[in-house]
mmCIF file of C-alpha atoms and ligand atoms in Angstrom:
data_model
loop_
_atom_site.group_PDB
_atom_site.id
_atom_site.type_symbol
_atom_site.label_atom_id
_atom_site.label_comp_id
_atom_site.label_asym_id
_atom_site.label_seq_id
_atom_site.Cartn_x
_atom_site.Cartn_y
_atom_site.Cartn_z
ATOM 1 C CA MET K 194 23.907 59.636 -7.690
ATOM 2 C CA THR K 195 22.318 59.387 -4.020
ATOM 3 C CA ALA K 196 23.599 56.837 -1.836
ATOM 4 C CA ALA K 197 20.866 54.180 -0.712
ATOM 5 C CA LEU K 198 20.817 53.739 2.889
ATOM 6 C CA LEU K 199 20.425 49.986 3.649
ATOM 7 C CA THR K 200 19.782 47.917 6.794
ATOM 8 C CA PRO K 201 22.406 45.648 6.983
ATOM 9 C CA SER K 202 20.433 42.273 6.217
ATOM 10 C CA PRO K 203 22.313 39.305 4.855
ATOM 11 C CA GLU K 204 21.060 40.139 1.350
ATOM 12 C CA ASN K 205 22.200 43.690 1.586
ATOM 13 C CA ILE K 206 25.441 42.858 2.890
ATOM 14 C CA ALA K 207 25.849 40.332 0.004
ATOM 15 C CA ARG K 208 24.799 43.247 -2.462
ATOM 16 C CA ALA K 209 27.306 45.626 -0.961
ATOM 17 C CA ALA K 210 30.038 43.052 -1.239
ATOM 18 C CA GLU K 211 29.161 42.451 -4.885
ATOM 19 C CA ALA K 212 29.679 46.449 -5.356
ATOM 20 C CA LEU K 213 32.994 46.033 -3.438
ATOM 21 C CA ARG K 214 34.262 43.295 -5.831
ATOM 22 C CA ARG K 215 33.205 45.315 -8.907
ATOM 23 C CA GLY K 216 35.150 48.220 -7.543
ATOM 24 C CA GLU K 217 32.757 50.342 -6.122
ATOM 25 C CA LEU K 218 32.679 52.176 -2.679
ATOM 26 C CA VAL K 219 30.557 51.237 0.237
ATOM 27 C CA GLY K 220 29.705 53.254 3.319
ATOM 28 C CA MET K 221 30.670 50.823 6.184
ATOM 29 C CA PRO K 222 29.821 51.107 9.932
ATOM 30 C CA THR K 223 32.728 50.360 12.255
ATOM 31 C CA GLU K 224 33.039 50.601 16.187
ATOM 32 C CA THR K 225 34.967 53.645 15.902
ATOM 33 C CA VAL K 226 33.612 55.840 13.033
ATOM 34 C CA TYR K 227 31.970 55.135 9.586
ATOM 35 C CA GLY K 228 34.308 54.082 6.896
ATOM 36 C CA LEU K 229 34.509 54.615 3.113
ATOM 37 C CA ALA K 230 35.406 51.214 2.002
ATOM 38 C CA GLY K 231 36.673 49.886 -0.998
ATOM 39 C CA ASN K 232 38.784 46.497 -2.212
ATOM 40 C CA ALA K 233 42.279 47.324 -0.738
ATOM 41 C CA LEU K 234 43.824 45.022 -3.494
ATOM 42 C CA ASP K 235 42.333 47.025 -6.427
ATOM 43 C CA ALA K 236 44.134 50.282 -7.122
ATOM 44 C CA ALA K 237 41.485 51.577 -9.109
ATOM 45 C CA ALA K 238 38.812 51.078 -6.261
ATOM 46 C CA VAL K 239 41.333 52.915 -3.939
ATOM 47 C CA SER K 240 41.632 55.628 -6.152
ATOM 48 C CA ARG K 241 38.022 56.316 -6.110
ATOM 49 C CA ILE K 242 38.313 56.503 -2.409
ATOM 50 C CA PHE K 243 40.977 59.257 -2.564
ATOM 51 C CA ALA K 244 38.810 60.977 -5.198
ATOM 52 C CA ALA K 245 35.449 60.825 -3.352
ATOM 53 C CA LYS K 246 36.981 62.104 -0.129
ATOM 54 C CA GLU K 247 38.985 64.725 -2.053
ATOM 55 C CA ARG K 248 41.919 63.320 0.070
ATOM 56 C CA PRO K 249 45.380 64.219 -0.958
ATOM 57 C CA THR K 250 47.427 60.823 -2.032
ATOM 58 C CA PHE K 251 50.117 61.644 0.387
ATOM 59 C CA ASP K 252 47.742 60.489 3.155
ATOM 60 C CA PRO K 253 47.686 56.583 3.333
ATOM 61 C CA LEU K 254 44.696 54.309 4.037
ATOM 62 C CA ILE K 255 44.009 51.618 6.738
ATOM 63 C CA VAL K 256 43.389 48.197 5.544
ATOM 64 C CA HIS K 257 40.487 46.478 7.388
ATOM 65 C CA VAL K 258 40.743 42.548 7.732
ATOM 66 C CA ALA K 259 38.316 39.827 8.484
ATOM 67 C CA PRO K 260 38.218 38.219 11.938
ATOM 68 C CA ASP K 261 38.462 34.751 10.690
ATOM 69 C CA ALA K 262 42.005 33.978 11.962
ATOM 70 C CA PRO K 263 43.750 36.230 14.216
ATOM 71 C CA GLY K 264 47.690 36.868 14.392
ATOM 72 C CA LEU K 265 50.411 37.913 11.895
ATOM 73 C CA ALA K 266 50.190 34.703 9.656
ATOM 74 C CA PRO K 267 47.109 35.422 7.690
ATOM 75 C CA LEU K 268 48.368 39.062 7.101
ATOM 76 C CA GLU K 269 51.544 37.572 5.717
ATOM 77 C CA GLN K 270 49.552 35.015 3.653
ATOM 78 C CA LEU K 271 47.408 37.691 2.145
ATOM 79 C CA GLY K 272 50.458 39.693 1.163
ATOM 80 C CA LEU K 273 49.590 42.574 3.297
ATOM 81 C CA VAL K 274 52.676 42.372 5.684
ATOM 82 C CA ASP K 275 56.190 41.392 4.791
ATOM 83 C CA GLY K 276 57.135 38.926 7.404
ATOM 84 C CA ALA K 277 60.847 38.968 6.185
ATOM 85 C CA ARG K 278 60.945 42.455 7.448
ATOM 86 C CA LEU K 279 59.928 41.895 10.911
ATOM 87 C CA SER K 280 62.673 41.364 13.636
ATOM 88 C CA GLU K 281 61.846 38.842 16.460
ATOM 89 C CA VAL K 282 61.218 41.572 19.041
ATOM 90 C CA VAL K 283 58.455 43.370 16.438
ATOM 91 C CA ARG K 284 57.116 40.182 15.735
ATOM 92 C CA GLU K 285 56.453 39.412 19.276
ATOM 93 C CA GLN K 286 55.077 42.616 19.921
ATOM 94 C CA ALA K 287 52.714 42.665 16.955
ATOM 95 C CA GLU K 288 51.324 38.981 17.999
ATOM 96 C CA ALA K 289 50.822 40.186 21.756
ATOM 97 C CA LEU K 290 49.132 43.266 20.669
ATOM 98 C CA ILE K 291 46.882 41.661 18.058
ATOM 99 C CA HIS K 292 45.992 39.009 20.734
ATOM 100 C CA ALA K 293 44.851 41.676 23.362
ATOM 101 C CA PHE K 294 43.224 44.143 21.114
ATOM 102 C CA TRP K 295 41.939 42.488 17.764
ATOM 103 C CA PRO K 296 39.300 42.747 16.877
ATOM 104 C CA GLY K 297 39.056 46.305 18.103
ATOM 105 C CA PRO K 298 40.110 49.946 17.724
ATOM 106 C CA LEU K 299 44.086 49.510 17.194
ATOM 107 C CA THR K 300 45.615 49.863 14.057
ATOM 108 C CA LEU K 301 49.059 48.350 13.603
ATOM 109 C CA VAL K 302 51.782 49.917 11.094
ATOM 110 C CA LEU K 303 53.975 47.102 9.821
ATOM 111 C CA PRO K 304 56.143 46.240 6.771
ATOM 112 C CA ARG K 305 54.162 46.431 3.873
ATOM 113 C CA GLY K 306 53.704 43.212 1.754
ATOM 114 C CA PRO K 307 53.768 42.600 -2.174
ATOM 115 C CA LYS K 308 49.898 42.525 -2.522
ATOM 116 C CA VAL K 309 49.287 46.100 -1.344
ATOM 117 C CA PRO K 310 48.981 48.722 -3.993
ATOM 118 C CA ASP K 311 51.164 51.989 -3.663
ATOM 119 C CA LEU K 312 48.331 54.147 -3.659
ATOM 120 C CA VAL K 313 47.090 52.419 -0.216
ATOM 121 C CA THR K 314 50.296 53.357 1.676
ATOM 122 C CA SER K 315 51.046 56.433 -0.416
ATOM 123 C CA GLY K 316 54.426 54.798 -1.245
ATOM 124 C CA LEU K 317 55.365 54.273 2.284
ATOM 125 C CA PRO K 318 57.123 51.250 3.076
ATOM 126 C CA ARG K 319 54.565 50.143 5.862
ATOM 127 C CA VAL K 320 51.001 49.544 5.675
ATOM 128 C CA ALA K 321 48.368 50.071 8.422
ATOM 129 C CA VAL K 322 46.181 47.240 9.342
ATOM 130 C CA ARG K 323 43.298 46.822 11.581
ATOM 131 C CA MET K 324 40.585 44.257 12.342
ATOM 132 C CA PRO K 325 37.343 46.161 13.314
ATOM 133 C CA ARG K 326 35.067 44.856 15.822
ATOM 134 C CA HIS K 327 31.712 45.857 14.474
ATOM 135 C CA PRO K 328 29.638 42.844 13.437
ATOM 136 C CA VAL K 329 28.539 44.424 10.001
ATOM 137 C CA ALA K 330 32.153 45.537 9.158
ATOM 138 C CA GLN K 331 33.241 41.882 10.012
ATOM 139 C CA ALA K 332 30.319 40.410 7.808
ATOM 140 C CA LEU K 333 30.970 42.724 4.861
ATOM 141 C CA ILE K 334 34.927 42.001 4.824
ATOM 142 C CA ARG K 335 34.165 38.288 4.903
ATOM 143 C CA ALA K 336 31.608 38.373 2.075
ATOM 144 C CA ALA K 337 33.402 40.635 -0.143
ATOM 145 C CA GLY K 338 36.255 38.179 0.282
ATOM 146 C CA VAL K 339 39.031 40.606 0.161
ATOM 147 C CA PRO K 340 40.521 43.273 2.802
ATOM 148 C CA LEU K 341 38.977 46.518 2.499
ATOM 149 C CA ALA K 342 40.810 49.834 2.624
ATOM 150 C CA ALA K 343 38.623 52.631 4.499
ATOM 151 C CA PRO K 344 39.409 55.685 5.506
ATOM 152 C CA SER K 345 36.821 57.676 7.795
ATOM 153 C CA ALA K 346 33.804 58.643 5.544
ATOM 154 C CA ASN K 347 33.952 62.210 5.470
ATOM 155 C CA ARG K 348 35.248 64.713 3.011
ATOM 156 C CA PHE K 349 38.937 65.388 3.766
ATOM 157 C CA GLY K 350 39.668 67.517 6.540
ATOM 158 C CA ARG K 351 36.097 67.490 8.064
ATOM 159 C CA ILE K 352 34.404 65.910 11.063
ATOM 160 C CA SER K 353 34.301 62.177 10.827
ATOM 161 C CA PRO K 354 30.937 60.511 10.677
ATOM 162 C CA THR K 355 29.584 58.315 13.651
ATOM 163 C CA SER K 356 26.034 57.508 12.049
ATOM 164 C CA ALA K 357 24.912 56.363 8.617
ATOM 165 C CA ALA K 358 23.138 59.576 8.009
ATOM 166 C CA ASP K 359 26.442 61.451 8.570
ATOM 167 C CA VAL K 360 27.771 59.493 5.951
ATOM 168 C CA VAL K 361 25.075 60.468 3.574
ATOM 169 C CA SER K 362 25.428 64.067 4.428
ATOM 170 C CA GLU K 363 29.126 63.865 3.726
ATOM 171 C CA LEU K 364 29.460 61.597 0.757
ATOM 172 C CA GLY K 365 25.980 60.787 -0.371
ATOM 173 C CA ASP K 366 26.467 62.396 -3.790
ATOM 174 C CA ARG K 367 29.635 60.584 -4.379
ATOM 175 C CA ILE K 368 28.735 56.891 -3.494
ATOM 176 C CA GLY K 369 26.170 54.389 -4.043
ATOM 177 C CA LEU K 370 25.731 52.323 -0.741
ATOM 178 C CA VAL K 371 25.690 52.940 3.016
ATOM 179 C CA LEU K 372 24.884 50.057 5.247
ATOM 180 C CA ASP K 373 23.423 51.502 8.380
ATOM 181 C CA GLY K 374 25.031 49.835 11.436
ATOM 182 C CA GLY K 375 23.685 52.345 14.031
ATOM 183 C CA THR K 376 25.458 54.927 15.944
ATOM 184 C CA CYS K 377 29.188 53.840 16.370
ATOM 185 C CA GLN K 378 29.900 52.642 19.662
ATOM 186 C CA LEU K 379 33.442 54.286 20.241
ATOM 187 C CA GLY K 380 32.962 57.529 18.375
ATOM 188 C CA VAL K 381 36.641 58.333 17.860
ATOM 189 C CA GLU K 382 38.964 56.558 15.468
ATOM 190 C CA SER K 383 41.300 53.682 16.105
ATOM 191 C CA THR K 384 44.786 54.249 17.866
ATOM 192 C CA VAL K 385 47.460 54.126 15.244
ATOM 193 C CA LEU K 386 50.617 52.424 16.296
ATOM 194 C CA LEU K 387 53.832 52.063 14.255
ATOM 195 C CA LEU K 388 55.903 48.993 15.364
ATOM 196 C CA ASP K 389 59.549 49.023 14.420
ATOM 197 C CA ASP K 390 62.925 48.000 15.787
ATOM 198 C CA GLU K 391 63.755 51.455 17.375
ATOM 199 C CA ALA K 392 60.552 51.634 19.427
ATOM 200 C CA PRO K 393 56.812 51.581 19.146
ATOM 201 C CA VAL K 394 55.645 54.930 18.140
ATOM 202 C CA LEU K 395 52.071 56.379 18.676
ATOM 203 C CA LEU K 396 51.108 58.221 15.398
ATOM 204 C CA ARG K 397 47.387 58.717 16.467
ATOM 205 C CA PRO K 398 45.787 58.408 19.786
ATOM 206 C CA GLY K 399 42.347 56.840 19.743
ATOM 207 C CA GLY K 400 40.074 54.189 20.913
ATOM 208 C CA ALA K 401 42.466 51.850 22.404
ATOM 209 C CA PRO K 402 43.953 53.949 25.342
ATOM 210 C CA ARG K 403 47.742 54.609 25.199
ATOM 211 C CA GLU K 404 48.071 53.021 28.975
ATOM 212 C CA ASP K 405 46.753 49.888 27.791
ATOM 213 C CA VAL K 406 49.143 49.478 25.120
ATOM 214 C CA GLU K 407 52.054 50.315 27.174
ATOM 215 C CA LYS K 408 50.878 47.875 30.102
ATOM 216 C CA LEU K 409 50.971 45.121 27.413
ATOM 217 C CA LEU K 410 54.035 46.014 25.849
ATOM 218 C CA GLY K 411 55.581 46.657 29.168
ATOM 219 C CA ARG K 412 57.264 49.946 28.038
ATOM 220 C CA PRO K 413 56.243 53.415 27.320
ATOM 221 C CA VAL K 414 55.190 54.305 23.854
ATOM 222 C CA ALA K 415 56.427 57.657 22.484
ATOM 223 C CA ARG K 416 53.656 59.836 20.725
ATOM 224 C CA ALA K 417 55.121 60.965 17.394
ATOM 225 C CA SER K 418 56.642 64.633 17.458
ATOM 226 C CA GLN K 419 54.229 66.755 15.403
ATOM 227 C CA SER K 420 57.261 68.481 13.631
ATOM 228 C CA GLY K 421 59.710 65.870 12.982
ATOM 229 C CA ASP K 422 58.392 62.199 13.156
ATOM 230 C CA VAL K 423 54.857 62.909 11.721
ATOM 231 C CA ALA K 424 56.134 64.355 8.688
ATOM 232 C CA GLN K 425 58.244 61.405 7.801
ATOM 233 C CA LEU K 426 56.249 58.524 9.266
ATOM 234 C CA SER K 427 52.689 59.570 8.479
ATOM 235 C CA PRO K 428 52.526 62.724 6.503
ATOM 236 C CA GLY K 429 48.780 62.821 6.387
ATOM 237 C CA LEU K 430 48.523 63.205 10.122
ATOM 238 C CA LEU K 431 50.032 66.861 9.910
ATOM 239 C CA ALA K 432 46.995 67.963 7.868
ATOM 240 C CA SER K 433 43.962 66.156 9.369
ATOM 241 C CA HIS K 434 41.977 68.318 11.545
ATOM 242 C CA TYR K 435 38.459 67.500 11.848
ATOM 243 C CA ALA K 436 37.147 70.864 11.252
ATOM 244 C CA PRO K 437 33.664 72.118 11.668
ATOM 245 C CA ARG K 438 33.142 74.647 9.019
ATOM 246 C CA LYS K 439 32.690 77.420 11.606
ATOM 247 C CA PRO K 440 35.727 78.803 13.678
ATOM 248 C CA LEU K 441 36.192 76.765 17.048
ATOM 249 C CA HIS K 442 38.230 78.257 19.851
ATOM 250 C CA LEU K 443 39.279 76.097 22.691
ATOM 251 C CA LEU K 444 38.736 77.644 25.934
ATOM 252 C CA ALA K 445 41.571 78.539 28.337
ATOM 253 C CA GLY K 446 39.931 76.524 31.137
ATOM 254 C CA PRO K 447 36.682 74.886 32.354
ATOM 255 C CA LEU K 448 33.714 76.540 31.396
ATOM 256 C CA GLY K 449 32.804 78.038 34.894
ATOM 257 C CA THR K 450 35.691 80.562 34.445
ATOM 258 C CA GLY K 451 33.861 82.154 31.403
ATOM 259 C CA LEU K 452 34.481 82.361 27.562
ATOM 260 C CA GLU K 453 38.056 83.161 27.596
ATOM 261 C CA SER K 454 40.110 81.748 24.799
ATOM 262 C CA PRO K 455 43.856 82.485 23.738
ATOM 263 C CA THR K 456 42.633 82.647 20.036
ATOM 264 C CA PHE K 457 39.833 84.597 20.299
ATOM 265 C CA SER K 458 39.572 88.528 20.743
ATOM 266 C CA GLY K 459 37.104 91.276 19.875
ATOM 267 C CA GLU K 460 33.215 91.197 19.892
ATOM 268 C CA LEU K 461 31.079 88.200 20.403
ATOM 269 C CA PRO K 462 28.581 87.574 17.613
ATOM 270 C CA ALA K 463 25.160 87.472 18.287
ATOM 271 C CA SER K 464 24.658 83.691 18.291
ATOM 272 C CA ILE K 465 27.403 81.550 19.664
ATOM 273 C CA GLY K 466 27.772 77.947 20.313
ATOM 274 C CA VAL K 467 29.554 75.978 23.199
ATOM 275 C CA LEU K 468 30.801 72.599 23.420
ATOM 276 C CA ALA K 469 30.542 71.502 27.100
ATOM 277 C CA GLN K 470 32.187 68.385 28.876
ATOM 278 C CA SER K 471 29.760 67.874 31.343
ATOM 279 C CA GLY K 472 26.863 69.288 33.387
ATOM 280 C CA ASP K 473 23.298 70.393 32.419
ATOM 281 C CA ALA K 474 22.848 71.952 29.080
ATOM 282 C CA ALA K 475 19.596 74.033 30.002
ATOM 283 C CA GLU K 476 21.432 75.414 32.975
ATOM 284 C CA LEU K 477 24.648 76.166 31.184
ATOM 285 C CA GLN K 478 22.764 77.866 28.512
ATOM 286 C CA ALA K 479 20.595 80.043 31.027
ATOM 287 C CA ARG K 480 23.963 81.036 32.653
ATOM 288 C CA LEU K 481 25.987 81.888 29.455
ATOM 289 C CA GLU K 482 23.120 83.849 27.798
ATOM 290 C CA ARG K 483 22.916 85.847 31.237
ATOM 291 C CA THR K 484 26.879 86.418 31.249
ATOM 292 C CA SER K 485 27.449 86.907 27.601
ATOM 293 C CA ALA K 486 24.133 88.694 26.667
ATOM 294 C CA ARG K 487 24.198 86.602 23.491
ATOM 295 C CA ARG K 488 22.340 83.603 22.015
ATOM 296 C CA VAL K 489 23.939 80.431 23.122
ATOM 297 C CA ARG K 490 23.517 76.994 21.661
ATOM 298 C CA VAL K 491 25.013 74.359 23.991
ATOM 299 C CA GLU K 492 25.989 70.825 23.253
ATOM 300 C CA VAL K 493 27.120 68.712 26.467
ATOM 301 C CA LEU K 494 29.222 65.654 25.933
ATOM 302 C CA SER K 495 28.353 63.695 29.006
ATOM 303 C CA ALA K 496 26.103 65.119 31.884
ATOM 304 C CA ARG K 497 28.234 63.310 34.462
ATOM 305 C CA GLY K 498 31.562 63.741 32.448
ATOM 306 C CA GLU K 499 32.098 60.111 31.496
ATOM 307 C CA LEU K 500 34.691 59.954 29.078
ATOM 308 C CA ASP K 501 33.168 56.932 26.941
ATOM 309 C CA GLU K 502 30.164 58.732 26.451
ATOM 310 C CA SER K 503 31.969 61.960 25.656
ATOM 311 C CA ALA K 504 33.874 60.065 22.978
ATOM 312 C CA ARG K 505 30.914 58.645 21.581
ATOM 313 C CA ARG K 506 28.974 61.939 21.205
ATOM 314 C CA LEU K 507 32.082 64.200 20.474
ATOM 315 C CA PHE K 508 31.754 64.161 16.578
ATOM 316 C CA ALA K 509 27.878 64.430 16.319
ATOM 317 C CA ALA K 510 27.889 67.495 19.062
ATOM 318 C CA LEU K 511 30.485 69.183 16.906
ATOM 319 C CA ARG K 512 28.192 68.476 13.727
ATOM 320 C CA ALA K 513 25.245 69.895 15.686
ATOM 321 C CA LEU K 514 26.875 72.901 16.637
ATOM 322 C CA ASP K 515 28.250 73.479 13.044
ATOM 323 C CA ALA K 516 24.422 73.220 11.642
ATOM 324 C CA SER K 517 23.140 75.462 14.328
ATOM 325 C CA ASP K 518 22.921 79.435 13.753
ATOM 326 C CA ALA K 519 25.905 79.974 16.100
ATOM 327 C CA GLU K 520 28.687 81.900 14.225
ATOM 328 C CA VAL K 521 31.326 81.241 16.441
ATOM 329 C CA LEU K 522 32.019 77.746 18.470
ATOM 330 C CA PHE K 523 34.071 77.525 21.754
ATOM 331 C CA ALA K 524 34.917 74.075 23.309
ATOM 332 C CA GLU K 525 35.852 73.636 27.004
ATOM 333 C CA PRO K 526 38.767 71.417 27.068
ATOM 334 C CA CYS K 527 38.790 67.735 28.015
ATOM 335 C CA PRO K 528 39.372 67.657 31.885
ATOM 336 C CA SER K 529 41.256 64.290 31.739
ATOM 337 C CA GLU K 530 44.127 63.220 29.246
ATOM 338 C CA ALA K 531 43.725 59.598 30.543
ATOM 339 C CA GLY K 532 42.092 56.656 28.694
ATOM 340 C CA LEU K 533 39.841 58.015 26.043
ATOM 341 C CA GLY K 534 40.535 61.682 27.106
ATOM 342 C CA TYR K 535 43.690 61.496 25.528
ATOM 343 C CA ALA K 536 42.051 61.014 22.084
ATOM 344 C CA ILE K 537 39.110 63.590 22.958
ATOM 345 C CA ALA K 538 41.594 66.087 23.718
ATOM 346 C CA ASP K 539 43.613 65.453 20.639
ATOM 347 C CA ARG K 540 40.680 65.859 18.343
ATOM 348 C CA LEU K 541 39.357 69.067 19.924
ATOM 349 C CA ARG K 542 42.908 70.634 19.555
ATOM 350 C CA ARG K 543 42.799 69.401 15.696
ATOM 351 C CA ALA K 544 39.254 70.771 15.355
ATOM 352 C CA SER K 545 40.202 74.341 16.862
ATOM 353 C CA ILE K 546 41.963 77.226 15.413
ATOM 354 C CA ARG K 547 45.483 77.271 16.459
HETATM 355 O O1 TXA W 149 38.993 53.952 13.302
HETATM 356 C C1 TXA W 149 39.491 54.355 12.123
HETATM 357 O O2 TXA W 149 40.874 54.009 12.109
HETATM 358 C C2 TXA W 149 38.678 54.554 11.088
HETATM 359 C C3 TXA W 149 37.676 53.309 10.680
HETATM 360 C C4 TXA W 149 37.105 53.558 9.566
HETATM 361 O O3 TXA W 149 38.517 52.218 10.505
HETATM 362 N N1 TXA W 149 39.621 54.945 9.907
HETATM 363 C C5 TXA W 149 40.365 55.897 9.945
HETATM 364 O O4 TXA W 149 41.013 56.182 8.635
HETATM 365 O O5 TXA W 149 40.351 56.813 10.604
HETATM 366 P P1 TXA W 149 41.553 57.573 8.049
HETATM 367 O O6 TXA W 149 42.131 57.299 6.818
HETATM 368 O O7 TXA W 149 40.648 58.612 8.514
HETATM 369 O O8 TXA W 149 42.912 57.664 9.059
HETATM 370 C C6 TXA W 149 44.097 56.692 9.171
HETATM 371 C C7 TXA W 149 45.164 57.368 9.085
HETATM 372 C C8 TXA W 149 45.947 57.967 8.429
HETATM 373 O O9 TXA W 149 45.788 59.544 8.481
HETATM 374 C C9 TXA W 149 47.500 58.053 8.484
HETATM 375 O O10 TXA W 149 48.006 58.942 9.197
HETATM 376 C C10 TXA W 149 47.686 56.661 9.212
HETATM 377 O O11 TXA W 149 46.358 56.334 9.769
HETATM 378 N N2 TXA W 149 48.344 55.577 8.274
HETATM 379 C C11 TXA W 149 47.572 54.896 7.348
HETATM 380 N N3 TXA W 149 48.409 54.283 6.895
HETATM 381 C C12 TXA W 149 49.616 54.358 7.123
HETATM 382 C C13 TXA W 149 51.010 53.984 6.917
HETATM 383 N N4 TXA W 149 51.167 53.201 5.950
HETATM 384 N N5 TXA W 149 52.092 54.674 7.421
HETATM 385 C C14 TXA W 149 51.895 55.448 8.420
HETATM 386 N N6 TXA W 149 50.575 55.859 8.994
HETATM 387 C C15 TXA W 149 49.402 55.392 8.153
HETATM 388 MG MG1 MG W 150 39.912 60.572 8.981
#
């Protein structure tokens, strides 16, 4: 099987929706990254998602809903969320967040309703739900008439796809259809926030900045501790690592200080790859080739260091370095952890050797 790349015309969206109703999988553009979508209410379709991605079944999936009616009520009516297990406080928080951030890159983890197959939540007592902003995702969910489970459309542990061509290169031999919705506008995955009576917990930084969530809730949001909370609340997050095939070393500081990395020692190979946060690629390449006496391939995330552009380019730049003849990769750390910088820094840490 080789996936057909389809323009998102009404006919092709209808064709993809048909395939979803038959239990097949579709590559779906969203504003964050491309997803591998299947009918969230059909356990057989969901198991195909895990198989295509080679994803361990302890790593649960996000359920994507249509933008028709915002708020918690439709999620309860669909049997996705169990309203009876929502305290007054959590209900208010969820309604406020949905109102402010949906459709958009915020995933909420809430008490799971009766219609959600075990496999979707990996047996956990909560379900992750989000309402994507991308018009093609919205049209597809509407046309399918069912919520769609969709992890990022990469093989497990690999770099998330931000274009339809990336989906084909990751999964083209395993799925029938990919809808081409262009390059993803945000480029990093959604923020995943668990709401519960204790305090909201940030399971994954992402497209919705933590500061904005905190401002809306009027309280700080704790980051799940990798050692304790994550293992219990979202076990799959321990393993995900967005990894290129080649070893990636995070530099100790800004590029100006050379190629010092706490995780790299020994001789540099003949050809290396460098992910720079900002600057001019040709100039950086010339300087690094001079100082290292090696062939250097440089990818710059954003010439002027603008974080939204850096996020959008991050995964494509990692893919380009991975596909180059560089044998070892180095990445300049993200200079800011504010706004999208937090998600970028998180992805680079996970992509690198530790
Ligand atoms: O932006 C996104 O969120 C993209 C697009 C396609 O929507 N999707 C995505 O899915 O990044 P995925 O499967 O690659 O990452 C989802 C993460 C899981 O690794 C897991 O940690 C968390 O969301 N998650 C999902 N369901 C959960 C649950 N029931 N409880 C706790 N964490 C959950
Ligand atoms: Mg993923």
